[in-house]
Short mmCIF file of C-alpha atoms in Angstrom, two decimals:
data_model
loop_
_atom_site.label_atom_id
_atom_site.label_comp_id
_atom_site.label_asym_id
_atom_site.label_seq_id
_atom_site.Cartn_x
_atom_site.Cartn_y
_atom_site.Cartn_z
CA UNK A 1 -5.65 39.54 37.45
CA UNK A 2 -8.91 39.01 39.24
CA UNK A 3 -11.27 36.09 38.32
CA UNK A 4 -14.03 38.39 36.92
CA UNK A 5 -11.54 40.18 34.70
CA UNK A 6 -10.05 36.78 33.50
CA UNK A 7 -13.58 35.56 32.76
CA UNK A 8 -14.35 38.80 30.86
CA UNK A 9 -11.15 38.54 28.95
CA UNK A 10 -12.03 34.86 27.97
CA UNK A 11 -15.33 35.84 26.80
CA UNK A 12 -14.07 38.72 24.78
CA UNK A 13 -11.44 36.35 23.13
CA UNK A 14 -14.14 33.68 22.35
CA UNK A 15 -16.21 36.50 20.82
CA UNK A 16 -13.32 37.31 18.50
CA UNK A 17 -12.80 33.64 17.68
CA UNK A 18 -16.34 33.34 16.38
CA UNK A 19 -15.21 35.05 13.26
CA UNK A 20 -13.68 31.77 11.99
CA UNK A 21 -14.50 28.18 12.67
CA UNK A 22 -17.88 26.60 13.43
CA UNK A 23 -20.43 29.25 14.06
CA UNK A 24 -23.90 28.28 15.73
CA UNK A 25 -26.89 30.29 14.52
CA UNK A 26 -27.95 31.05 18.16
CA UNK A 27 -26.28 31.42 21.53
CA UNK A 28 -28.69 29.15 23.44
CA UNK A 29 -30.39 25.83 22.60
CA UNK A 30 -33.78 25.27 23.88
CA UNK A 31 -35.31 21.76 23.92
CA UNK A 32 -38.92 21.53 24.65
CA UNK A 33 -39.98 18.25 26.26
CA UNK A 34 -43.33 18.13 24.30
CA UNK A 35 -41.53 18.25 20.98
CA UNK A 36 -38.77 15.65 21.98
CA UNK A 37 -36.00 17.39 20.06
CA UNK A 38 -34.37 20.51 19.02
CA UNK A 39 -32.28 21.58 15.95
CA UNK A 40 -29.50 24.13 15.28
CA UNK A 41 -27.68 25.23 12.29
CA UNK A 42 -23.93 25.36 12.47
CA UNK A 43 -21.89 27.11 9.69
CA UNK A 44 -18.34 26.46 8.72
CA UNK A 45 -16.88 30.04 8.31
CA UNK A 46 -13.34 28.65 7.71
CA UNK A 47 -11.94 28.78 4.28
CA UNK A 48 -11.57 25.06 4.04
CA UNK A 49 -13.37 21.98 5.00
CA UNK A 50 -13.42 20.80 8.64
CA UNK A 51 -14.99 18.14 10.88
CA UNK A 52 -17.70 19.40 13.24
CA UNK A 53 -17.45 17.53 16.49
CA UNK A 54 -20.47 18.08 18.75
CA UNK A 55 -20.64 16.97 22.28
CA UNK A 56 -23.23 17.24 25.16
CA UNK A 57 -21.63 18.27 28.51
CA UNK A 58 -23.37 17.51 31.83
CA UNK A 59 -22.92 19.86 34.56
CA UNK A 60 -21.22 18.74 37.90
CA UNK A 61 -24.46 19.68 39.62
CA UNK A 62 -26.71 17.68 37.22
CA UNK A 63 -24.76 14.70 35.72
CA UNK A 64 -27.83 12.81 34.48
CA UNK A 65 -27.71 12.13 30.86
CA UNK A 66 -30.89 13.40 29.33
CA UNK A 67 -30.19 13.84 25.60
CA UNK A 68 -28.10 12.77 22.64
CA UNK A 69 -26.69 14.89 19.68
CA UNK A 70 -26.52 13.78 16.11
CA UNK A 71 -24.48 13.63 14.10
CA UNK A 72 -21.72 13.69 16.78
CA UNK A 73 -19.06 14.20 14.05
CA UNK A 74 -19.41 15.15 10.46
CA UNK A 75 -17.48 16.84 7.62
CA UNK A 76 -18.63 20.31 6.79
CA UNK A 77 -17.42 21.97 3.61
CA UNK A 78 -16.28 25.64 3.63
CA UNK A 79 -19.23 27.93 3.75
CA UNK A 80 -21.75 25.13 4.28
CA UNK A 81 -24.24 24.82 7.10
CA UNK A 82 -24.90 21.56 9.10
CA UNK A 83 -28.09 20.82 10.87
CA UNK A 84 -27.51 19.40 14.30
CA UNK A 85 -30.23 17.54 16.13
CA UNK A 86 -30.66 17.19 19.88
CA UNK A 87 -32.98 14.36 20.93
CA UNK A 88 -34.30 13.79 24.35
CA UNK A 89 -33.68 10.47 26.09
CA UNK A 90 -35.19 11.20 29.42
CA UNK A 91 -36.75 8.26 31.03
CA UNK A 92 -39.05 10.37 33.32
CA UNK A 93 -41.06 13.46 32.75
CA UNK A 94 -39.16 16.63 33.58
CA UNK A 95 -40.40 18.56 36.66
CA UNK A 96 -38.23 21.58 36.19
CA UNK A 97 -35.87 23.06 33.49
CA UNK A 98 -32.54 21.31 33.28
CA UNK A 99 -29.28 22.87 32.14
CA UNK A 100 -26.74 21.15 29.91
CA UNK A 101 -23.95 22.57 27.64
CA UNK A 102 -23.16 21.62 24.07
CA UNK A 103 -19.65 21.87 22.77
CA UNK A 104 -18.92 22.56 18.95
CA UNK A 105 -15.49 22.01 17.80
CA UNK A 106 -14.25 22.58 14.31
CA UNK A 107 -11.25 20.25 13.29
CA UNK A 108 -9.36 21.28 10.12
CA UNK A 109 -8.87 18.67 7.49
CA UNK A 110 -5.36 17.28 7.55
CA UNK A 111 -3.11 18.30 4.48
CA UNK A 112 -1.76 15.70 2.15
CA UNK A 113 1.73 14.09 3.08
CA UNK A 114 4.41 16.62 2.55
CA UNK A 115 2.04 19.54 3.09
CA UNK A 116 2.41 19.71 6.74
CA UNK A 117 0.52 22.49 8.62
CA UNK A 118 -0.36 23.37 12.01
CA UNK A 119 -4.15 23.29 12.54
CA UNK A 120 -5.99 25.30 15.15
CA UNK A 121 -9.21 24.04 16.49
CA UNK A 122 -11.83 26.52 17.94
CA UNK A 123 -14.38 25.14 20.42
CA UNK A 124 -17.55 26.82 21.39
CA UNK A 125 -19.79 25.96 24.33
CA UNK A 126 -23.45 26.86 24.46
CA UNK A 127 -26.02 26.44 27.15
CA UNK A 128 -28.74 24.05 26.46
CA UNK A 129 -32.05 24.21 28.49
CA UNK A 130 -34.60 21.27 28.60
CA UNK A 131 -38.02 22.85 29.10
CA UNK A 132 -40.72 20.57 30.76
CA UNK A 133 -44.09 20.01 29.17
CA UNK A 134 -46.68 22.03 30.64
CA UNK A 135 -44.42 24.64 32.33
CA UNK A 136 -45.37 28.08 31.33
CA UNK A 137 -42.58 30.15 29.66
CA UNK A 138 -41.25 32.90 31.79
CA UNK A 139 -39.33 35.82 30.19
CA UNK A 140 -37.79 37.02 33.47
CA UNK A 141 -37.11 34.08 35.84
CA UNK A 142 -34.63 36.06 37.83
CA UNK A 143 -37.51 37.85 39.38
CA UNK A 144 -38.46 34.52 41.09
CA UNK A 145 -35.29 34.40 43.10
CA UNK A 146 -35.26 35.23 46.77
CA UNK A 147 -32.18 36.85 48.38
CA UNK A 148 -31.52 36.54 52.11
CA UNK A 149 -29.10 37.56 54.74
CA UNK A 150 -28.42 34.46 56.92
CA UNK A 151 -26.18 35.26 59.67
CA UNK A 152 -23.09 36.88 58.23
CA UNK A 153 -23.75 35.27 54.82
CA UNK A 154 -25.70 36.50 51.78
CA UNK A 155 -27.48 33.70 49.86
CA UNK A 156 -29.86 33.42 47.00
CA UNK A 157 -32.52 30.74 46.71
CA UNK A 158 -34.15 29.51 43.58
CA UNK A 159 -37.34 27.96 44.69
CA UNK A 160 -38.89 28.12 41.13
CA UNK A 161 -38.83 25.54 38.26
CA UNK A 162 -36.50 27.78 36.04
CA UNK A 163 -32.97 27.90 35.39
CA UNK A 164 -31.58 31.44 36.06
CA UNK A 165 -28.43 32.90 34.37
CA UNK A 166 -26.80 36.03 35.32
CA UNK A 167 -23.40 37.79 35.80
CA UNK A 168 -21.31 36.67 38.69
CA UNK A 169 -20.84 40.25 40.02
CA UNK A 170 -23.67 41.47 42.42
CA UNK A 171 -24.02 44.98 43.57
CA UNK A 172 -25.08 45.42 47.25
CA UNK A 173 -27.08 48.30 48.48
CA UNK A 174 -26.97 50.78 50.23
CA UNK A 175 -23.27 49.98 50.73
CA UNK A 176 -22.40 50.17 46.89
CA UNK A 177 -20.07 47.19 47.51
CA UNK A 178 -19.81 44.12 45.49
CA UNK A 179 -20.25 40.41 46.16
CA UNK A 180 -19.54 37.51 43.81
CA UNK A 181 -21.74 34.44 42.82
CA UNK A 182 -19.85 31.22 42.56
CA UNK A 183 -21.00 30.70 38.94
CA UNK A 184 -23.20 32.26 36.28
CA UNK A 185 -26.24 30.07 36.76
CA UNK A 186 -28.50 28.76 39.46
CA UNK A 187 -30.52 25.55 39.02
CA UNK A 188 -34.09 24.89 40.23
CA UNK A 189 -34.00 24.19 43.93
CA UNK A 190 -30.61 25.46 44.63
CA UNK A 191 -29.19 27.92 47.16
CA UNK A 192 -25.96 29.73 46.37
CA UNK A 193 -23.79 31.61 48.84
CA UNK A 194 -22.13 34.81 47.66
CA UNK A 195 -18.62 35.83 48.65
CA UNK A 196 -17.97 39.40 49.78
CA UNK A 197 -14.88 41.12 50.93
CA UNK A 198 -16.99 43.35 53.11
CA UNK A 199 -19.60 42.69 55.66
CA UNK A 200 -23.14 42.07 54.37
CA UNK A 201 -24.89 43.27 57.50
CA UNK A 202 -27.32 46.07 56.49
CA UNK A 203 -27.65 44.91 52.91
CA UNK A 204 -31.21 45.64 51.93
CA UNK A 205 -31.06 45.13 48.11
CA UNK A 206 -28.99 43.53 45.39
CA UNK A 207 -28.61 44.56 41.79
CA UNK A 208 -27.89 41.80 39.18
CA UNK A 209 -27.30 41.65 35.55
CA UNK A 210 -29.47 38.81 34.35
CA UNK A 211 -29.48 37.11 30.91
CA UNK A 212 -32.70 36.23 29.10
CA UNK A 213 -33.58 32.60 28.13
CA UNK A 214 -31.94 33.20 24.71
CA UNK A 215 -28.71 34.60 26.20
CA UNK A 216 -29.22 38.40 25.59
CA UNK A 217 -28.35 40.71 28.65
CA UNK A 218 -31.19 43.02 29.73
CA UNK A 219 -31.13 46.02 32.09
CA UNK A 220 -30.01 45.48 35.72
CA UNK A 221 -32.57 44.16 38.03
CA UNK A 222 -32.78 45.15 41.71
CA UNK A 223 -34.22 42.68 44.24
CA UNK A 224 -34.93 43.09 47.94
CA UNK A 225 -32.95 41.32 50.50
CA UNK A 226 -34.68 39.82 53.57
CA UNK A 227 -32.90 39.05 56.87
CA UNK A 228 -33.33 36.23 59.32
CA UNK A 229 -35.24 37.13 62.50
CA UNK A 230 -32.88 38.00 65.38
#
């Protein structure tokens, strides 16, 4: 099974799991620096009470802790909704958007002695974007990316202040072949190299499937590819 198919299968299974467990009201958390915090409602859709365990996850590319979540763990009755707060702890003003992830795990309440049962915990991980004060909102930050052929490699440059999220599969034109990004996001200031089974010489455009700030997919976007001077 290819990596892309495996990821697609995992996403499909995660989507099925949302039917039970702790269900966030949105698919992305946005924390505006000027407000200092963000909130999110999480509903317990299980038939019984459970502990909601919330954790902030730092990316390998950006390990700096910038916020806390409260309450980190709390009991939520069946059908009830818990308000979760995300509070900025950044010591310096943000210059660019920053990307973290937040994990929500529902831990079923243990049965009384003699009523042993096997509990299944379901964990969901959502992207969390910290947005700097004074930075204009941009509905299509993927349009700010620069795609370049550098030697025998195809690279994407993010010279903007925005986090860009998109599918890993990239269509190459006019060859109609496929290249793959190493991950589904590119941070401000980053350069990512795509992998391709076929040569990238002659590629003049790429077609990507971007995700909006709030996680919704939009129509495919085609961007030009520039080449290094010979």
